[in-house]
Structure formats: structure tokens, C-alpha cells
GROMACS .gro file of N, CA and C in nm:
model
  276
    1MET      N    1 -27.464  12.467 -17.090
    1MET     CA    2 -27.342  12.518 -17.029
    1MET      C    3 -27.224  12.471 -17.113
    2VAL      N    4 -27.137  12.563 -17.148
    2VAL     CA    5 -27.017  12.531 -17.223
    2VAL      C    6 -26.895  12.565 -17.138
    3ILE      N    7 -26.807  12.468 -17.123
    3ILE     CA    8 -26.678  12.487 -17.057
    3ILE      C    9 -26.572  12.459 -17.161
    4THR      N   10 -26.474  12.549 -17.174
    4THR     CA   11 -26.371  12.530 -17.274
    4THR      C   12 -26.233  12.524 -17.210
    5LEU      N   13 -26.140  12.463 -17.282
    5LEU     CA   14 -26.001  12.454 -17.242
    5LEU      C   15 -25.917  12.473 -17.367
    6GLU      N   16 -25.840  12.579 -17.370
    6GLU     CA   17 -25.755  12.609 -17.486
    6GLU      C   18 -25.609  12.612 -17.442
    7PHE      N   19 -25.522  12.559 -17.526
    7PHE     CA   20 -25.379  12.569 -17.502
    7PHE      C   21 -25.334  12.696 -17.573
    8ALA      N   22 -25.338  12.808 -17.499
    8ALA     CA   23 -25.315  12.940 -17.556
    8ALA      C   24 -25.172  12.956 -17.606
    9ASP      N   25 -25.076  12.903 -17.534
    9ASP     CA   26 -24.934  12.902 -17.566
    9ASP      C   27 -24.879  12.770 -17.516
   10PRO      N   28 -24.755  12.736 -17.546
   10PRO     CA   29 -24.700  12.611 -17.493
   10PRO      C   30 -24.700  12.602 -17.341
   11ASP      N   31 -24.702  12.717 -17.274
   11ASP     CA   32 -24.697  12.715 -17.128
   11ASP      C   33 -24.815  12.785 -17.061
   12ARG      N   34 -24.928  12.800 -17.135
   12ARG     CA   35 -25.046  12.866 -17.078
   12ARG      C   36 -25.174  12.798 -17.127
   13ILE      N   37 -25.272  12.797 -17.038
   13ILE     CA   38 -25.406  12.753 -17.077
   13ILE      C   39 -25.502  12.869 -17.054
   14ALA      N   40 -25.616  12.862 -17.121
   14ALA     CA   41 -25.719  12.964 -17.106
   14ALA      C   42 -25.852  12.901 -17.146
   15GLY      N   43 -25.960  12.967 -17.113
   15GLY     CA   44 -26.090  12.917 -17.154
   15GLY      C   45 -26.203  12.981 -17.078
   16LYS      N   46 -26.320  12.917 -17.089
   16LYS     CA   47 -26.440  12.962 -17.019
   16LYS      C   48 -26.483  12.851 -16.925
   17ALA      N   49 -26.509  12.887 -16.800
   17ALA     CA   50 -26.545  12.789 -16.697
   17ALA      C   51 -26.689  12.812 -16.652
   18ALA      N   52 -26.785  12.771 -16.733
   18ALA     CA   53 -26.928  12.782 -16.703
   18ALA      C   54 -26.978  12.927 -16.700
   19CYS      N   55 -26.910  13.016 -16.629
   19CYS     CA   56 -26.954  13.155 -16.617
   19CYS      C   57 -26.842  13.252 -16.653
   20ASN      N   58 -26.727  13.233 -16.595
   20ASN     CA   59 -26.615  13.326 -16.610
   20ASN      C   60 -26.507  13.273 -16.702
   21ARG      N   61 -26.426  13.365 -16.755
   21ARG     CA   62 -26.307  13.329 -16.831
   21ARG      C   63 -26.194  13.304 -16.733
   22TYR      N   64 -26.101  13.217 -16.769
   22TYR     CA   65 -25.987  13.187 -16.683
   22TYR      C   66 -25.861  13.174 -16.768
   23ASN      N   67 -25.746  13.183 -16.703
   23ASN     CA   68 -25.619  13.152 -16.769
   23ASN      C   69 -25.515  13.128 -16.660
   24GLY      N   70 -25.406  13.066 -16.701
   24GLY     CA   71 -25.299  13.040 -16.605
   24GLY      C   72 -25.188  12.959 -16.668
   25PRO      N   73 -25.081  12.937 -16.591
   25PRO     CA   74 -24.966  12.864 -16.642
   25PRO      C   75 -24.990  12.713 -16.650
   26LEU      N   76 -24.919  12.651 -16.742
   26LEU     CA   77 -24.919  12.506 -16.762
   26LEU      C   78 -24.773  12.466 -16.772
   27ARG      N   79 -24.730  12.371 -16.689
   27ARG     CA   80 -24.591  12.329 -16.694
   27ARG      C   81 -24.578  12.184 -16.649
   28VAL      N   82 -24.467  12.124 -16.684
   28VAL     CA   83 -24.435  11.989 -16.639
   28VAL      C   84 -24.314  12.000 -16.548
   29GLU      N   85 -24.328  11.949 -16.426
   29GLU     CA   86 -24.221  11.950 -16.326
   29GLU      C   87 -24.204  11.810 -16.272
   30ALA      N   88 -24.081  11.760 -16.279
   30ALA     CA   89 -24.050  11.626 -16.228
   30ALA      C   90 -24.145  11.521 -16.286
   31GLY      N   91 -24.178  11.533 -16.414
   31GLY     CA   92 -24.263  11.437 -16.482
   31GLY      C   93 -24.411  11.448 -16.451
   32SER      N   94 -24.452  11.550 -16.378
   32SER     CA   95 -24.592  11.567 -16.339
   32SER      C   96 -24.645  11.700 -16.392
   33LEU      N   97 -24.767  11.698 -16.438
   33LEU     CA   98 -24.833  11.818 -16.489
   33LEU      C   99 -24.867  11.911 -16.374
   34ARG      N  100 -24.845  12.040 -16.394
   34ARG     CA  101 -24.885  12.142 -16.298
   34ARG      C  102 -24.962  12.250 -16.373
   35ILE      N  103 -25.084  12.279 -16.324
   35ILE     CA  104 -25.168  12.383 -16.382
   35ILE      C  105 -25.200  12.483 -16.272
   36GLY      N  106 -25.179  12.610 -16.301
   36GLY     CA  107 -25.217  12.713 -16.206
   36GLY      C  108 -25.098  12.777 -16.140
   37PRO      N  109 -25.128  12.875 -16.057
   37PRO     CA  110 -25.261  12.917 -16.015
   37PRO      C  111 -25.338  12.983 -16.129
   38LEU      N  112 -25.467  12.956 -16.132
   38LEU     CA  113 -25.554  13.012 -16.235
   38LEU      C  114 -25.613  13.143 -16.187
   39VAL      N  115 -25.632  13.234 -16.281
   39VAL     CA  116 -25.701  13.360 -16.252
   39VAL      C  117 -25.830  13.361 -16.334
   40THR      N  118 -25.934  13.423 -16.279
   40THR     CA  119 -26.063  13.428 -16.347
   40THR      C  120 -26.120  13.569 -16.343
   41THR      N  121 -26.213  13.592 -16.436
   41THR     CA  122 -26.293  13.714 -16.425
   41THR      C  123 -26.385  13.697 -16.305
   42ARG      N  124 -26.458  13.798 -16.266
   42ARG     CA  125 -26.535  13.793 -16.142
   42ARG      C  126 -26.684  13.817 -16.163
   43MET      N  127 -26.741  13.762 -16.270
   43MET     CA  128 -26.885  13.778 -16.293
   43MET      C  129 -26.962  13.682 -16.202
   44ALA      N  130 -27.079  13.721 -16.162
   44ALA     CA  131 -27.167  13.635 -16.083
   44ALA      C  132 -27.270  13.573 -16.176
   45CYS      N  133 -27.297  13.448 -16.156
   45CYS     CA  134 -27.396  13.374 -16.235
   45CYS      C  135 -27.484  13.295 -16.139
   46PRO      N  136 -27.591  13.234 -16.189
   46PRO     CA  137 -27.676  13.151 -16.103
   46PRO      C  138 -27.593  13.042 -16.035
   47GLU      N  139 -27.634  13.004 -15.916
   47GLU     CA  140 -27.559  12.910 -15.833
   47GLU      C  141 -27.522  12.779 -15.904
   48PRO      N  142 -27.610  12.717 -15.982
   48PRO     CA  143 -27.566  12.593 -16.048
   48PRO      C  144 -27.444  12.612 -16.137
   49LEU      N  145 -27.438  12.725 -16.208
   49LEU     CA  146 -27.321  12.752 -16.292
   49LEU      C  147 -27.197  12.780 -16.207
   50MET      N  148 -27.212  12.854 -16.099
   50MET     CA  149 -27.098  12.884 -16.013
   50MET      C  150 -27.045  12.757 -15.948
   51ALA      N  151 -27.133  12.664 -15.910
   51ALA     CA  152 -27.089  12.537 -15.851
   51ALA      C  153 -27.013  12.454 -15.953
   52ALA      N  154 -27.064  12.447 -16.077
   52ALA     CA  155 -26.996  12.373 -16.182
   52ALA      C  156 -26.860  12.435 -16.211
   53GLU      N  157 -26.855  12.567 -16.214
   53GLU     CA  158 -26.729  12.636 -16.239
   53GLU      C  159 -26.626  12.607 -16.130
   54SER      N  160 -26.667  12.615 -16.006
   54SER     CA  161 -26.576  12.587 -15.895
   54SER      C  162 -26.520  12.446 -15.902
   55ARG      N  163 -26.608  12.350 -15.933
   55ARG     CA  164 -26.565  12.209 -15.943
   55ARG      C  165 -26.467  12.191 -16.058
   56PHE      N  166 -26.496  12.252 -16.173
   56PHE     CA  167 -26.409  12.241 -16.290
   56PHE      C  168 -26.271  12.300 -16.261
   57LEU      N  169 -26.267  12.422 -16.205
   57LEU     CA  170 -26.138  12.486 -16.179
   57LEU      C  171 -26.056  12.409 -16.077
   58ALA      N  172 -26.122  12.352 -15.976
   58ALA     CA  173 -26.051  12.272 -15.877
   58ALA      C  174 -25.992  12.146 -15.941
   59GLU      N  175 -26.070  12.079 -16.027
   59GLU     CA  176 -26.019  11.960 -16.096
   59GLU      C  177 -25.905  11.995 -16.190
   60LEU      N  178 -25.914  12.108 -16.256
   60LEU     CA  179 -25.809  12.151 -16.348
   60LEU      C  180 -25.679  12.174 -16.272
   61GLU      N  181 -25.685  12.244 -16.160
   61GLU     CA  182 -25.564  12.271 -16.083
   61GLU      C  183 -25.511  12.145 -16.014
   62ALA      N  184 -25.595  12.043 -15.993
   62ALA     CA  185 -25.552  11.919 -15.929
   62ALA      C  186 -25.497  11.817 -16.030
   63ALA      N  187 -25.510  11.845 -16.159
   63ALA     CA  188 -25.466  11.750 -16.262
   63ALA      C  189 -25.314  11.728 -16.253
   64THR      N  190 -25.274  11.603 -16.268
   64THR     CA  191 -25.132  11.569 -16.264
   64THR      C  192 -25.083  11.508 -16.395
   65ARG      N  193 -25.180  11.477 -16.484
   65ARG     CA  194 -25.142  11.412 -16.610
   65ARG      C  195 -25.252  11.434 -16.713
   66LEU      N  196 -25.212  11.444 -16.840
   66LEU     CA  197 -25.304  11.451 -16.954
   66LEU      C  198 -25.288  11.324 -17.036
   67SER      N  199 -25.397  11.279 -17.096
   67SER     CA  200 -25.390  11.170 -17.194
   67SER      C  201 -25.500  11.192 -17.296
   68ARG      N  202 -25.502  11.107 -17.398
   68ARG     CA  203 -25.605  11.117 -17.502
   68ARG      C  204 -25.678  10.985 -17.515
   69ASP      N  205 -25.805  10.996 -17.550
   69ASP     CA  206 -25.888  10.881 -17.582
   69ASP      C  207 -25.957  10.918 -17.714
   70ASN      N  208 -25.898  10.872 -17.824
   70ASN     CA  209 -25.940  10.915 -17.957
   70ASN      C  210 -25.929  11.067 -17.964
   71SER      N  211 -26.038  11.138 -17.987
   71SER     CA  212 -26.029  11.284 -17.999
   71SER      C  213 -26.051  11.355 -17.865
   72ALA      N  214 -26.081  11.281 -17.759
   72ALA     CA  215 -26.107  11.341 -17.628
   72ALA      C  216 -25.976  11.361 -17.551
   73LEU      N  217 -25.972  11.467 -17.471
   73LEU     CA  218 -25.862  11.494 -17.381
   73LEU      C  219 -25.904  11.451 -17.242
   74LEU      N  220 -25.821  11.376 -17.173
   74LEU     CA  221 -25.849  11.330 -17.038
   74LEU      C  222 -25.755  11.398 -16.940
   75LEU      N  223 -25.810  11.452 -16.833
   75LEU     CA  224 -25.731  11.512 -16.725
   75LEU      C  225 -25.737  11.418 -16.606
   76HIS      N  226 -25.621  11.370 -16.564
   76HIS     CA  227 -25.612  11.276 -16.453
   76HIS      C  228 -25.566  11.350 -16.328
   77GLY      N  229 -25.632  11.324 -16.215
   77GLY     CA  230 -25.591  11.379 -16.087
   77GLY      C  231 -25.499  11.282 -16.015
   78ALA      N  232 -25.453  11.319 -15.898
   78ALA     CA  233 -25.361  11.236 -15.822
   78ALA      C  234 -25.430  11.114 -15.761
   79GLY      N  235 -25.560  11.121 -15.737
   79GLY     CA  236 -25.632  11.011 -15.674
   79GLY      C  237 -25.675  10.905 -15.773
   80SER      N  238 -25.766  10.820 -15.730
   80SER     CA  239 -25.813  10.711 -15.816
   80SER      C  240 -25.945  10.743 -15.885
   81ALA      N  241 -25.990  10.867 -15.876
   81ALA     CA  242 -26.115  10.907 -15.941
   81ALA      C  243 -26.099  10.899 -16.092
   82PRO      N  244 -26.208  10.872 -16.164
   82PRO     CA  245 -26.199  10.870 -16.310
   82PRO      C  246 -26.153  11.006 -16.362
   83PRO      N  247 -26.084  11.009 -16.475
   83PRO     CA  248 -26.038  11.138 -16.529
   83PRO      C  249 -26.154  11.223 -16.580
   84SER      N  250 -26.130  11.354 -16.584
   84SER     CA  251 -26.225  11.446 -16.647
   84SER      C  252 -26.206  11.436 -16.797
   85ARG      N  253 -26.315  11.431 -16.871
   85ARG     CA  254 -26.310  11.409 -17.016
   85ARG      C  255 -26.357  11.533 -17.090
   86PHE      N  256 -26.278  11.578 -17.187
   86PHE     CA  257 -26.312  11.693 -17.269
   86PHE      C  258 -26.323  11.650 -17.414
   87GLU      N  259 -26.438  11.678 -17.474
   87GLU     CA  260 -26.462  11.647 -17.614
   87GLU      C  261 -26.438  11.772 -17.698
   88PRO      N  262 -26.388  11.757 -17.819
   88PRO     CA  263 -26.370  11.875 -17.907
   88PRO      C  264 -26.503  11.944 -17.931
   89PHE      N  265 -26.498  12.075 -17.940
   89PHE     CA  266 -26.618  12.155 -17.962
   89PHE      C  267 -26.594  12.248 -18.078
   90THR      N  268 -26.685  12.248 -18.173
   90THR     CA  269 -26.680  12.340 -18.285
   90THR      C  270 -26.807  12.424 -18.280
   91PRO      N  271 -26.794  12.556 -18.260
   91PRO     CA  272 -26.914  12.638 -18.255
   91PRO      C  273 -26.996  12.626 -18.383
   92PRO      N  274 -27.129  12.636 -18.371
   92PRO     CA  275 -27.215  12.625 -18.489
   92PRO      C  276 -27.196  12.742 -18.584
   0.00000   0.00000   0.00000
């Protein structure tokens, strides 16, 4: 399963979320990151992929801050849960 996150423009993100493509606005308001609302294509996939996609999109829209750890991008939510970690991907 490949999930991607691209900074399509300075104020937009896009990518693939396990099954469907998504995109939406990205902005900073009052020092806090705001992502969404996100729009997606409407393909149906096996349930494990759909569950992973739902979880990813929810975490993306709940992110309040971005940071980096070497080459990885970290998405931090408002709670105390560990951040979501994205590693660079180069297609073969």
C-alpha cells in the first residue's frame, strides 16, 4: 500500500490515500496548520485499504503542525499521540 502527500502549490496538498486520490487546501491560521476540507475520488477498494485511507485522511485533517526529522515529514495532531511519519518515496 502506498500513501502519498504532495505539496501541489503553496496552499494546496494532493496525493493518493491507499485507494483514492485526494486534494485540498493547506493554510496557516493563528500559528496553527489547517488542512482541508479534503475531497477524494470515490473508488471502492477492499476493506483494509478503505480503513487505512479513512484513518490517514482523518489524521491529515486533524494535523495542527508539521515538522521534520531528517528527511521524514512529521504531522502532529492536537492531542498527545505520536506524530504521523512520512518518508520520502521515489518510484522504481
